[in-house]
mmCIF file of C-alpha atoms and ligand atoms in Angstrom:
data_model
loop_
_atom_site.group_PDB
_atom_site.id
_atom_site.type_symbol
_atom_site.label_atom_id
_atom_site.label_comp_id
_atom_site.label_asym_id
_atom_site.label_seq_id
_atom_site.Cartn_x
_atom_site.Cartn_y
_atom_site.Cartn_z
ATOM 1 C CA MET A 129 97.829 74.594 115.403
ATOM 2 C CA ILE A 130 96.064 76.191 118.002
ATOM 3 C CA GLY A 131 95.853 79.847 118.911
ATOM 4 C CA ASP A 132 97.827 80.378 115.852
ATOM 5 C CA ARG A 133 97.805 84.098 115.645
ATOM 6 C CA GLY A 134 101.177 84.527 117.554
ATOM 7 C CA GLY A 135 99.576 84.039 121.120
ATOM 8 C CA ASP A 136 101.491 81.167 122.211
ATOM 9 C CA ALA A 137 104.303 83.546 121.831
ATOM 10 C CA GLY A 138 102.897 86.143 124.143
ATOM 11 C CA VAL A 139 101.931 88.502 121.562
ATOM 12 C CA PRO A 140 98.834 89.686 122.070
ATOM 13 C CA GLU A 141 96.043 89.203 120.000
ATOM 14 C CA THR A 142 94.979 92.550 117.914
ATOM 15 C CA GLY A 143 93.260 93.648 114.625
ATOM 16 C CA GLY A 144 90.098 92.290 115.329
ATOM 17 C CA ILE A 145 88.407 95.884 113.594
ATOM 18 C CA TYR A 146 90.363 94.548 110.571
ATOM 19 C CA ARG A 147 89.312 91.007 110.614
ATOM 20 C CA ARG A 148 85.505 92.047 111.080
ATOM 21 C CA LEU A 149 86.094 93.680 107.541
ATOM 22 C CA GLY A 150 87.622 90.466 106.259
ATOM 23 C CA VAL A 151 90.663 92.191 105.953
ATOM 24 C CA GLU A 152 93.568 90.030 107.916
ATOM 25 C CA PRO A 153 96.010 92.019 109.541
ATOM 26 C CA ILE A 154 99.955 91.805 108.865
ATOM 27 C CA ILE A 155 102.727 91.245 111.077
ATOM 28 C CA ASN A 156 105.602 93.680 109.847
ATOM 29 C CA GLY A 157 108.803 92.377 109.704
ATOM 30 C CA ARG A 158 109.428 94.606 106.527
ATOM 31 C CA SER A 159 109.854 98.136 108.691
ATOM 32 C CA THR A 160 108.225 101.147 108.351
ATOM 33 C CA PHE A 161 106.642 100.866 105.065
ATOM 34 C CA THR A 162 103.496 102.981 104.400
ATOM 35 C CA ILE A 163 101.876 100.388 102.412
ATOM 36 C CA LEU A 164 101.551 98.092 105.389
ATOM 37 C CA GLY A 165 100.257 101.335 107.961
ATOM 38 C CA GLY A 166 103.755 103.034 108.739
ATOM 39 C CA SER A 167 103.822 102.406 112.308
ATOM 40 C CA LEU A 168 101.827 101.792 115.099
ATOM 41 C CA MET A 169 101.230 104.683 117.449
ATOM 42 C CA PRO A 170 102.043 104.623 121.054
ATOM 43 C CA PRO A 171 99.015 105.288 123.558
ATOM 44 C CA ALA A 172 100.537 108.886 124.354
ATOM 45 C CA VAL A 173 100.129 109.910 120.404
ATOM 46 C CA LEU A 174 96.547 108.228 120.519
ATOM 47 C CA ASP A 175 95.542 109.780 123.681
ATOM 48 C CA ALA A 176 96.570 113.324 122.198
ATOM 49 C CA MET A 177 94.735 112.691 119.183
ATOM 50 C CA ARG A 178 91.557 111.597 121.057
ATOM 51 C CA GLN A 179 91.532 114.992 123.010
ATOM 52 C CA ALA A 180 92.339 116.589 119.819
ATOM 53 C CA ALA A 181 89.155 115.684 118.509
ATOM 54 C CA ASP A 182 87.162 116.915 121.244
ATOM 55 C CA SER A 183 86.741 120.286 120.268
ATOM 56 C CA PHE A 184 86.603 122.897 117.383
ATOM 57 C CA VAL A 185 89.894 125.267 117.053
ATOM 58 C CA ASP A 186 91.166 127.576 114.183
ATOM 59 C CA LEU A 187 93.605 125.641 112.387
ATOM 60 C CA SER A 188 95.836 128.466 111.580
ATOM 61 C CA GLU A 189 96.189 129.176 115.104
ATOM 62 C CA LEU A 190 96.992 125.517 115.753
ATOM 63 C CA GLU A 191 98.955 125.325 113.031
ATOM 64 C CA GLU A 192 101.379 128.125 114.193
ATOM 65 C CA ALA A 193 101.082 126.976 118.061
ATOM 66 C CA VAL A 194 102.177 123.422 116.961
ATOM 67 C CA GLY A 195 105.088 124.697 114.991
ATOM 68 C CA ARG A 196 106.384 126.994 117.461
ATOM 69 C CA ARG A 197 106.417 123.973 119.942
ATOM 70 C CA LEU A 198 107.933 121.495 117.004
ATOM 71 C CA ALA A 199 110.751 124.084 116.413
ATOM 72 C CA ASP A 200 111.619 124.344 120.367
ATOM 73 C CA LEU A 201 111.563 120.495 120.467
ATOM 74 C CA THR A 202 113.928 119.614 117.098
ATOM 75 C CA HIS A 203 116.215 122.617 117.797
ATOM 76 C CA ASN A 204 115.156 124.399 115.056
ATOM 77 C CA GLU A 205 113.993 127.948 114.026
ATOM 78 C CA ALA A 206 110.823 127.128 112.503
ATOM 79 C CA ALA A 207 108.416 123.620 112.114
ATOM 80 C CA PHE A 208 105.194 122.567 110.538
ATOM 81 C CA VAL A 209 103.084 119.881 109.921
ATOM 82 C CA SER A 210 102.460 118.664 106.668
ATOM 83 C CA GLY A 211 100.336 115.861 105.311
ATOM 84 C CA GLY A 212 103.098 113.566 104.987
ATOM 85 C CA ALA A 213 106.845 113.890 103.785
ATOM 86 C CA ALA A 214 105.921 113.650 100.540
ATOM 87 C CA ALA A 215 103.369 116.305 100.896
ATOM 88 C CA GLY A 216 106.414 118.356 102.403
ATOM 89 C CA LEU A 217 108.564 117.903 99.007
ATOM 90 C CA PHE A 218 105.672 119.099 97.249
ATOM 91 C CA LEU A 219 105.103 122.350 99.366
ATOM 92 C CA GLY A 220 109.373 122.673 99.628
ATOM 93 C CA ALA A 221 109.138 122.577 95.762
ATOM 94 C CA ALA A 222 106.418 125.053 95.333
ATOM 95 C CA ALA A 223 108.062 127.635 98.107
ATOM 96 C CA ALA A 224 111.273 126.972 95.919
ATOM 97 C CA MET A 225 110.010 127.908 92.699
ATOM 98 C CA ALA A 226 108.004 130.983 93.922
ATOM 99 C CA ARG A 227 110.856 132.230 96.078
ATOM 100 C CA ASP A 228 111.299 135.478 94.217
ATOM 101 C CA THR A 229 107.911 136.352 93.790
ATOM 102 C CA GLU A 230 105.992 139.106 96.222
ATOM 103 C CA ASP A 231 103.331 136.924 97.987
ATOM 104 C CA GLY A 232 105.593 133.604 97.851
ATOM 105 C CA VAL A 233 102.595 131.846 96.758
ATOM 106 C CA LEU A 234 102.763 129.278 93.472
ATOM 107 C CA ARG A 235 100.116 129.477 90.610
ATOM 108 C CA LEU A 236 100.367 127.193 87.763
ATOM 109 C CA ALA A 237 99.750 130.348 85.413
ATOM 110 C CA ASP A 238 103.113 131.602 86.694
ATOM 111 C CA LEU A 239 105.164 128.362 85.992
ATOM 112 C CA GLY A 240 106.334 129.585 82.648
ATOM 113 C CA SER A 241 108.771 132.373 84.204
ATOM 114 C CA LEU A 242 109.884 130.974 87.526
ATOM 115 C CA PRO A 243 112.933 128.901 88.007
ATOM 116 C CA ARG A 244 111.902 125.101 87.903
ATOM 117 C CA GLU A 245 114.864 123.002 87.965
ATOM 118 C CA PHE A 246 115.636 120.629 90.724
ATOM 119 C CA VAL A 247 119.004 119.220 90.705
ATOM 120 C CA ILE A 248 118.924 115.800 92.269
ATOM 121 C CA HIS A 249 121.879 113.079 92.173
ATOM 122 C CA GLN A 250 120.701 109.946 90.426
ATOM 123 C CA ALA A 251 121.543 107.777 93.948
ATOM 124 C CA HIS A 252 118.841 110.053 95.768
ATOM 125 C CA ARG A 253 115.855 109.379 93.189
ATOM 126 C CA VAL A 254 112.905 108.355 95.330
ATOM 127 C CA PRO A 255 109.537 107.024 94.034
ATOM 128 C CA TYR A 256 108.238 110.332 96.083
ATOM 129 C CA ASP A 257 110.131 112.745 93.825
ATOM 130 C CA LEU A 258 106.988 112.669 91.533
ATOM 131 C CA ALA A 259 105.960 115.334 94.291
ATOM 132 C CA ILE A 260 108.189 117.778 92.668
ATOM 133 C CA GLU A 261 106.944 117.210 89.306
ATOM 134 C CA GLN A 262 103.472 117.321 90.353
ATOM 135 C CA ALA A 263 104.221 120.910 91.992
ATOM 136 C CA GLY A 264 105.473 121.836 88.238
ATOM 137 C CA GLY A 265 109.018 121.425 88.949
ATOM 138 C CA ARG A 266 111.437 119.429 86.491
ATOM 139 C CA LEU A 267 113.903 117.092 87.939
ATOM 140 C CA VAL A 268 117.540 117.590 86.915
ATOM 141 C CA VAL A 269 119.536 114.431 87.837
ATOM 142 C CA ILE A 270 123.274 114.545 88.166
ATOM 143 C CA GLY A 271 125.746 111.942 89.126
ATOM 144 C CA ARG A 272 126.512 108.122 88.314
ATOM 145 C CA ALA A 273 126.713 105.114 90.636
ATOM 146 C CA GLY A 274 129.966 105.742 92.699
ATOM 147 C CA GLN A 275 130.651 109.243 91.419
ATOM 148 C CA PRO A 276 130.272 112.385 93.359
ATOM 149 C CA ASP A 277 130.926 114.554 90.647
ATOM 150 C CA GLU A 278 131.663 118.177 92.160
ATOM 151 C CA GLY A 279 132.157 119.645 88.544
ATOM 152 C CA GLU A 280 128.833 118.348 87.167
ATOM 153 C CA LEU A 281 126.838 119.987 90.375
ATOM 154 C CA VAL A 282 128.856 123.218 89.863
ATOM 155 C CA ASP A 283 127.698 123.305 85.887
ATOM 156 C CA VAL A 284 123.832 122.514 86.359
ATOM 157 C CA LEU A 285 123.378 125.405 88.895
ATOM 158 C CA GLY A 286 121.943 128.406 87.578
ATOM 159 C CA ALA A 287 119.013 131.174 86.957
ATOM 160 C CA ALA A 288 116.764 128.061 86.484
ATOM 161 C CA THR A 289 117.345 126.123 89.656
ATOM 162 C CA ALA A 290 114.968 126.122 91.672
ATOM 163 C CA ALA A 291 116.291 123.955 94.827
ATOM 164 C CA ILE A 292 118.834 121.156 94.969
ATOM 165 C CA VAL A 293 117.035 118.117 96.696
ATOM 166 C CA TYR A 294 118.952 115.888 99.151
ATOM 167 C CA VAL A 295 118.060 112.235 100.229
ATOM 168 C CA PRO A 296 120.672 111.977 103.260
ATOM 169 C CA LYS A 297 120.682 108.083 103.311
ATOM 170 C CA ALA A 298 124.436 107.016 105.295
ATOM 171 C CA HIS A 299 124.927 104.115 102.869
ATOM 172 C CA LEU A 300 124.999 106.182 100.190
ATOM 173 C CA ALA A 301 127.866 108.438 101.495
ATOM 174 C CA GLN A 302 130.339 107.135 99.144
ATOM 175 C CA ASP A 303 128.692 107.938 96.350
ATOM 176 C CA VAL A 304 127.436 111.646 96.944
ATOM 177 C CA LEU A 305 129.059 114.670 98.153
ATOM 178 C CA PRO A 306 128.543 115.585 101.620
ATOM 179 C CA LEU A 307 125.715 117.507 102.544
ATOM 180 C CA ASP A 308 128.043 120.255 103.638
ATOM 181 C CA LEU A 309 129.421 120.414 100.526
ATOM 182 C CA VAL A 310 126.501 120.522 98.549
ATOM 183 C CA VAL A 311 125.040 123.528 100.426
ATOM 184 C CA GLU A 312 128.202 125.461 100.140
ATOM 185 C CA HIS A 313 127.588 125.525 96.330
ATOM 186 C CA ALA A 314 123.812 126.030 96.783
ATOM 187 C CA ARG A 315 124.510 128.945 99.381
ATOM 188 C CA THR A 316 126.822 131.203 96.854
ATOM 189 C CA LEU A 317 123.766 131.316 94.325
ATOM 190 C CA GLY A 318 120.973 131.751 96.823
ATOM 191 C CA ILE A 319 119.411 128.037 95.745
ATOM 192 C CA PRO A 320 117.677 126.539 98.673
ATOM 193 C CA VAL A 321 118.258 122.902 99.766
ATOM 194 C CA ILE A 322 115.638 120.684 100.803
ATOM 195 C CA VAL A 323 116.387 117.541 102.713
ATOM 196 C CA ASP A 324 113.984 114.459 102.090
ATOM 197 C CA ALA A 325 114.831 112.665 105.631
ATOM 198 C CA ALA A 326 111.645 111.021 105.591
ATOM 199 C CA ALA A 327 113.023 107.716 106.854
ATOM 200 C CA GLN A 328 116.226 109.084 108.583
ATOM 201 C CA LEU A 329 115.396 108.234 112.178
ATOM 202 C CA PRO A 330 116.942 107.275 114.318
ATOM 203 C CA PRO A 331 119.306 108.877 115.078
ATOM 204 C CA VAL A 332 117.287 111.363 117.108
ATOM 205 C CA GLU A 333 119.844 114.173 116.379
ATOM 206 C CA ASN A 334 119.010 114.252 112.455
ATOM 207 C CA LEU A 335 116.004 116.263 113.723
ATOM 208 C CA TRP A 336 118.524 118.879 113.722
ATOM 209 C CA ARG A 337 121.931 118.078 112.127
ATOM 210 C CA PHE A 338 120.244 118.668 108.487
ATOM 211 C CA THR A 339 119.373 121.819 108.971
ATOM 212 C CA ARG A 340 122.438 122.795 111.167
ATOM 213 C CA SER A 341 124.251 121.775 108.285
ATOM 214 C CA GLY A 342 122.884 124.691 106.410
ATOM 215 C CA ALA A 343 119.758 122.904 104.687
ATOM 216 C CA ASP A 344 116.951 125.220 104.166
ATOM 217 C CA VAL A 345 114.451 122.534 105.256
ATOM 218 C CA ALA A 346 114.366 119.140 106.263
ATOM 219 C CA LEU A 347 111.119 116.545 105.900
ATOM 220 C CA PHE A 348 110.585 113.444 108.049
ATOM 221 C CA SER A 349 107.500 111.124 107.716
ATOM 222 C CA GLY A 350 105.463 111.356 110.885
ATOM 223 C CA GLY A 351 104.393 108.085 110.369
ATOM 224 C CA LYS A 352 107.734 106.078 110.043
ATOM 225 C CA ALA A 353 110.189 106.021 113.407
ATOM 226 C CA LEU A 354 108.444 108.962 115.174
ATOM 227 C CA CYS A 355 105.287 106.673 115.410
ATOM 228 C CA GLY A 356 102.980 109.303 114.612
ATOM 229 C CA PRO A 357 99.926 109.477 112.499
ATOM 230 C CA ALA A 358 100.685 108.098 108.951
ATOM 231 C CA SER A 359 99.157 110.909 107.324
ATOM 232 C CA SER A 360 101.541 113.353 108.946
ATOM 233 C CA GLY A 361 104.812 114.630 107.954
ATOM 234 C CA LEU A 362 107.275 116.933 110.336
ATOM 235 C CA VAL A 363 109.011 119.795 108.364
ATOM 236 C CA VAL A 364 111.835 121.685 110.127
ATOM 237 C CA GLY A 365 113.963 124.472 109.036
ATOM 238 C CA SER A 366 114.770 127.939 108.342
ATOM 239 C CA ALA A 367 112.006 130.348 109.325
ATOM 240 C CA ARG A 368 111.723 131.830 106.046
ATOM 241 C CA PHE A 369 111.538 128.834 104.238
ATOM 242 C CA ILE A 370 109.023 127.605 106.110
ATOM 243 C CA GLU A 371 107.032 130.518 105.966
ATOM 244 C CA ARG A 372 107.115 130.356 102.246
ATOM 245 C CA MET A 373 105.868 126.668 102.401
ATOM 246 C CA THR A 374 102.987 127.673 104.376
ATOM 247 C CA ARG A 375 101.676 130.084 102.122
ATOM 248 C CA ASN A 376 101.198 127.352 99.559
ATOM 249 C CA ALA A 377 99.942 124.520 102.591
ATOM 250 C CA PHE A 378 96.614 123.405 103.583
ATOM 251 C CA PRO A 379 94.454 125.211 105.471
ATOM 252 C CA LEU A 380 94.857 127.933 102.863
ATOM 253 C CA GLN A 381 93.404 127.493 99.467
ATOM 254 C CA GLY A 382 96.299 127.257 97.157
ATOM 255 C CA LEU A 383 97.938 124.521 95.531
ATOM 256 C CA GLY A 384 98.811 122.779 98.666
ATOM 257 C CA ARG A 385 95.081 122.434 99.578
ATOM 258 C CA PRO A 386 94.061 118.559 98.814
ATOM 259 C CA MET A 387 97.236 117.820 101.214
ATOM 260 C CA LYS A 388 95.021 118.329 104.220
ATOM 261 C CA VAL A 389 96.216 118.040 108.107
ATOM 262 C CA GLY A 390 93.606 117.321 110.435
ATOM 263 C CA LYS A 391 93.822 118.979 114.116
ATOM 264 C CA GLU A 392 94.266 115.230 115.366
ATOM 265 C CA ASP A 393 97.056 114.784 112.891
ATOM 266 C CA MET A 394 98.631 118.160 114.198
ATOM 267 C CA VAL A 395 98.290 117.336 117.756
ATOM 268 C CA GLY A 396 99.192 113.800 117.173
ATOM 269 C CA LEU A 397 102.281 114.560 115.608
ATOM 270 C CA LEU A 398 103.452 117.107 118.631
ATOM 271 C CA ALA A 399 102.615 114.122 120.729
ATOM 272 C CA ALA A 400 104.905 111.439 118.529
ATOM 273 C CA VAL A 401 108.015 113.841 118.487
ATOM 274 C CA GLU A 402 107.631 114.720 122.444
ATOM 275 C CA TRP A 403 107.547 110.546 122.599
ATOM 276 C CA TYR A 404 110.356 110.025 120.731
ATOM 277 C CA LEU A 405 112.797 112.456 122.137
ATOM 278 C CA GLU A 406 111.700 111.083 125.752
ATOM 279 C CA LEU A 407 112.515 107.381 124.117
ATOM 280 C CA ASP A 408 115.315 105.611 125.834
ATOM 281 C CA HIS A 409 117.202 104.929 122.425
ATOM 282 C CA GLU A 410 119.761 102.459 123.705
ATOM 283 C CA ALA A 411 117.128 100.381 125.452
ATOM 284 C CA LEU A 412 115.328 100.321 122.088
ATOM 285 C CA THR A 413 118.353 99.301 120.199
ATOM 286 C CA ARG A 414 118.915 96.620 122.529
ATOM 287 C CA GLU A 415 115.328 95.349 122.386
ATOM 288 C CA TYR A 416 116.128 95.474 118.414
ATOM 289 C CA GLU A 417 119.637 93.559 118.591
ATOM 290 C CA MET A 418 117.809 90.570 120.795
ATOM 291 C CA SER A 419 114.859 90.316 118.220
ATOM 292 C CA VAL A 420 117.820 90.305 115.653
ATOM 293 C CA ASP A 421 120.260 87.907 117.858
ATOM 294 C CA TYR A 422 117.179 85.513 118.236
ATOM 295 C CA LEU A 423 116.467 85.149 114.761
ATOM 296 C CA VAL A 424 120.252 85.003 113.739
ATOM 297 C CA ARG A 425 120.620 82.087 116.426
ATOM 298 C CA TRP A 426 117.418 80.182 115.192
ATOM 299 C CA ALA A 427 118.619 80.574 111.462
ATOM 300 C CA ARG A 428 122.294 79.364 112.670
ATOM 301 C CA ARG A 429 120.840 76.053 113.770
ATOM 302 C CA ARG A 430 119.439 75.110 110.283
ATOM 303 C CA VAL A 431 120.842 73.778 107.294
ATOM 304 C CA ASP A 432 118.606 74.902 104.683
ATOM 305 C CA VAL A 433 119.457 78.925 105.374
ATOM 306 C CA THR A 434 122.365 80.939 106.070
ATOM 307 C CA VAL A 435 122.229 84.063 108.172
ATOM 308 C CA ALA A 436 123.561 87.239 108.844
ATOM 309 C CA ARG A 437 123.437 90.603 111.043
ATOM 310 C CA GLU A 438 123.574 93.638 109.012
ATOM 311 C CA ALA A 439 123.913 97.155 110.904
ATOM 312 C CA LEU A 440 122.044 99.089 108.623
ATOM 313 C CA GLY A 441 118.028 99.307 107.972
ATOM 314 C CA GLU A 442 116.463 99.544 104.599
ATOM 315 C CA ALA A 443 116.820 103.127 104.160
ATOM 316 C CA GLY A 444 120.423 103.083 106.003
ATOM 317 C CA GLN A 445 119.501 104.285 108.998
ATOM 318 C CA PRO A 446 121.501 102.756 112.044
ATOM 319 C CA THR A 447 118.834 99.917 112.799
ATOM 320 C CA PRO A 448 120.126 96.107 112.971
ATOM 321 C CA ARG A 449 118.468 93.715 110.888
ATOM 322 C CA ALA A 450 118.626 89.838 110.209
ATOM 323 C CA HIS A 451 119.567 88.595 106.570
ATOM 324 C CA VAL A 452 118.514 85.114 105.758
ATOM 325 C CA SER A 453 119.436 83.317 102.682
ATOM 326 C CA LEU A 454 118.208 80.114 101.057
ATOM 327 C CA ARG A 455 120.661 77.744 100.155
ATOM 328 C CA HIS A 456 120.661 76.125 96.851
ATOM 329 C CA GLY A 457 118.784 72.790 97.160
ATOM 330 C CA THR A 458 116.539 73.607 99.790
ATOM 331 C CA GLY A 459 113.670 72.860 97.531
ATOM 332 C CA GLN A 460 112.144 76.229 98.580
ATOM 333 C CA ASP A 461 111.992 79.157 96.218
ATOM 334 C CA ARG A 462 112.402 82.271 97.979
ATOM 335 C CA ASP A 463 109.101 84.266 96.123
ATOM 336 C CA GLU A 464 107.285 81.579 96.843
ATOM 337 C CA LEU A 465 107.975 81.313 100.569
ATOM 338 C CA LEU A 466 107.586 84.774 101.137
ATOM 339 C CA ALA A 467 104.075 84.678 99.389
ATOM 340 C CA SER A 468 103.335 81.741 101.222
ATOM 341 C CA LEU A 469 104.385 83.553 104.459
ATOM 342 C CA ARG A 470 102.015 86.688 103.384
ATOM 343 C CA ALA A 471 99.056 83.953 102.228
ATOM 344 C CA THR A 472 97.533 82.566 105.867
ATOM 345 C CA PRO A 473 97.227 83.838 109.407
ATOM 346 C CA PRO A 474 99.285 84.744 111.048
ATOM 347 C CA ARG A 475 100.163 86.790 107.903
ATOM 348 C CA ILE A 476 103.612 88.089 107.598
ATOM 349 C CA ASP A 477 105.424 90.416 105.311
ATOM 350 C CA LEU A 478 108.890 90.611 104.976
ATOM 351 C CA LEU A 479 111.492 92.405 102.259
ATOM 352 C CA ALA A 480 113.031 90.351 99.844
ATOM 353 C CA ASP A 481 116.898 91.415 98.908
ATOM 354 C CA PRO A 482 117.743 91.497 95.069
ATOM 355 C CA ASP A 483 119.303 87.630 95.323
ATOM 356 C CA ARG A 484 117.809 84.465 96.997
ATOM 357 C CA GLY A 485 117.260 86.208 100.560
ATOM 358 C CA PHE A 486 115.320 88.337 102.438
ATOM 359 C CA TYR A 487 115.143 90.599 105.773
ATOM 360 C CA VAL A 488 113.720 90.737 108.987
ATOM 361 C CA ALA A 489 113.690 94.144 110.332
ATOM 362 C CA PRO A 490 113.076 94.329 114.279
ATOM 363 C CA GLU A 491 111.532 97.838 114.316
ATOM 364 C CA THR A 492 107.931 97.009 113.488
ATOM 365 C CA LEU A 493 107.470 93.912 115.324
ATOM 366 C CA ARG A 494 105.653 93.852 118.556
ATOM 367 C CA PRO A 495 107.535 91.667 121.076
ATOM 368 C CA GLY A 496 107.385 88.352 120.857
ATOM 369 C CA GLU A 497 106.749 88.349 116.865
ATOM 370 C CA GLU A 498 110.304 87.406 116.004
ATOM 371 C CA LYS A 499 109.336 84.103 117.137
ATOM 372 C CA VAL A 500 106.434 83.933 115.174
ATOM 373 C CA ILE A 501 107.948 84.700 112.484
ATOM 374 C CA ALA A 502 110.820 81.923 113.130
ATOM 375 C CA ARG A 503 107.963 79.223 113.629
ATOM 376 C CA ARG A 504 106.218 80.039 110.394
ATOM 377 C CA LEU A 505 109.520 80.176 108.396
ATOM 378 C CA ALA A 506 110.413 76.621 109.928
ATOM 379 C CA ASP A 507 106.937 75.110 109.273
ATOM 380 C CA LEU A 508 107.467 76.209 105.321
ATOM 381 C CA LEU A 509 110.829 75.234 104.921
ATOM 382 C CA GLU A 510 110.136 71.783 106.508
ATOM 383 C CA ALA A 511 106.971 71.176 104.332
ATOM 384 C CA ALA A 512 109.135 72.163 101.137
ATOM 385 C CA ARG A 513 111.951 69.876 101.990
ATOM 386 C CA PRO A 514 112.508 67.678 98.963
ATOM 387 C CA PRO A 515 111.563 64.050 100.141
ATOM 388 C CA ILE A 516 114.149 61.515 100.749
ATOM 389 C CA THR A 517 113.886 58.151 98.633
ATOM 390 C CA ASP A 518 115.404 55.123 99.078
ATOM 391 C CA ASP A 519 117.472 54.933 95.726
HETATM 392 C C1 PLP B 653 108.488 107.004 103.280
HETATM 393 C C2 PLP B 653 109.269 108.259 102.210
HETATM 394 C C3 PLP B 653 108.894 109.720 101.908
HETATM 395 C C4 PLP B 653 107.258 109.632 101.635
HETATM 396 O O1 PLP B 653 106.676 109.893 102.912
HETATM 397 P P1 PLP B 653 104.912 109.832 103.349
HETATM 398 O O2 PLP B 653 105.149 110.696 104.576
HETATM 399 O O3 PLP B 653 104.749 108.444 103.450
HETATM 400 O O4 PLP B 653 104.752 110.936 102.440
HETATM 401 C C5 PLP B 653 109.551 110.279 101.198
HETATM 402 N N1 PLP B 653 110.867 110.313 100.789
HETATM 403 C C6 PLP B 653 111.586 109.106 101.238
HETATM 404 C C7 PLP B 653 112.723 108.953 101.053
HETATM 405 C C8 PLP B 653 110.583 108.209 101.906
HETATM 406 O O5 PLP B 653 111.522 106.799 102.295
#
């Protein structure tokens, strides 16, 4: 094939800087996964970062000014920029443990005498909750699959509880207590609630919804749907709790110092939030629907796959995606197919399901890449088709 990096589907050729290093770029049909680079920053964000790189500035002054503007934009009392949502989880844990100390600064030597338990529902466990343990916290896991057990929550909360951690994935709503109810129990005991909403955009209202429900703080990834710097995180919430987080955060030289946030990241995330709030979200959803429609129509014409449109994205956010399954007897193994897609240009990365299928998520595709994906899938499926024999 000629120009086979998607050029004939009208996708602009990019990634030269990576190829010069011998690293072939990837078409991302998996979604905003950090391991693939998160998301692509729009020109407004890149331009802001470029301008930020032009002069020196007092980082504490900048942190405060950016925080005030982010708080206004997201209808929260306070906000600040962390070095990613996982860093926000670390700082939230530090602030929660040190909340009753005089200066609010977490010191390792004091851990023995502080509340250290972080209550989390089993369905809310994520690989990133390691950041809580990194700060010296201990996870107290409650709940069983499909059982929002209010009694168990009430039983575990006590003087040793530092905070409740809540991951508001819409598709888990049946399995866990609603956030309002969790907040109610926490409030009566003066226990903070930390919401890890790293991948919970869209909808845009989530930027203020969780904190309006009474959570002390909500954390978002700067490098996922917000399309800001991958190394940034948006922290929004109550002035008191966020002030406590900043006492443990960069640029101060406490435990959060290794999670650095550059001036370009601060300004870049602010530009990303401004951009995100101005986005025509309905138009964007229509674009996603068109990509998914294209893939669904393509797959329906084939005998070797079945296809369905799914309403929710990987993290439960309301972003549609296509779910493709290989029929039995196609001669193609799902894992081999996905490995082949990833092996040679145009390299494509897709998310496997727990069975024989995979998803194609539209939100990280550039225009036309859904066609590149369909064409490569067709090539690989046809190459694997069992030979027709005479007998
Ligand atoms: C992606 C993600 C994180 C980590 O976010 P970073 O900004 O990459 O640090 C944390 N929690 C959840 C639920 C996530 O999906």
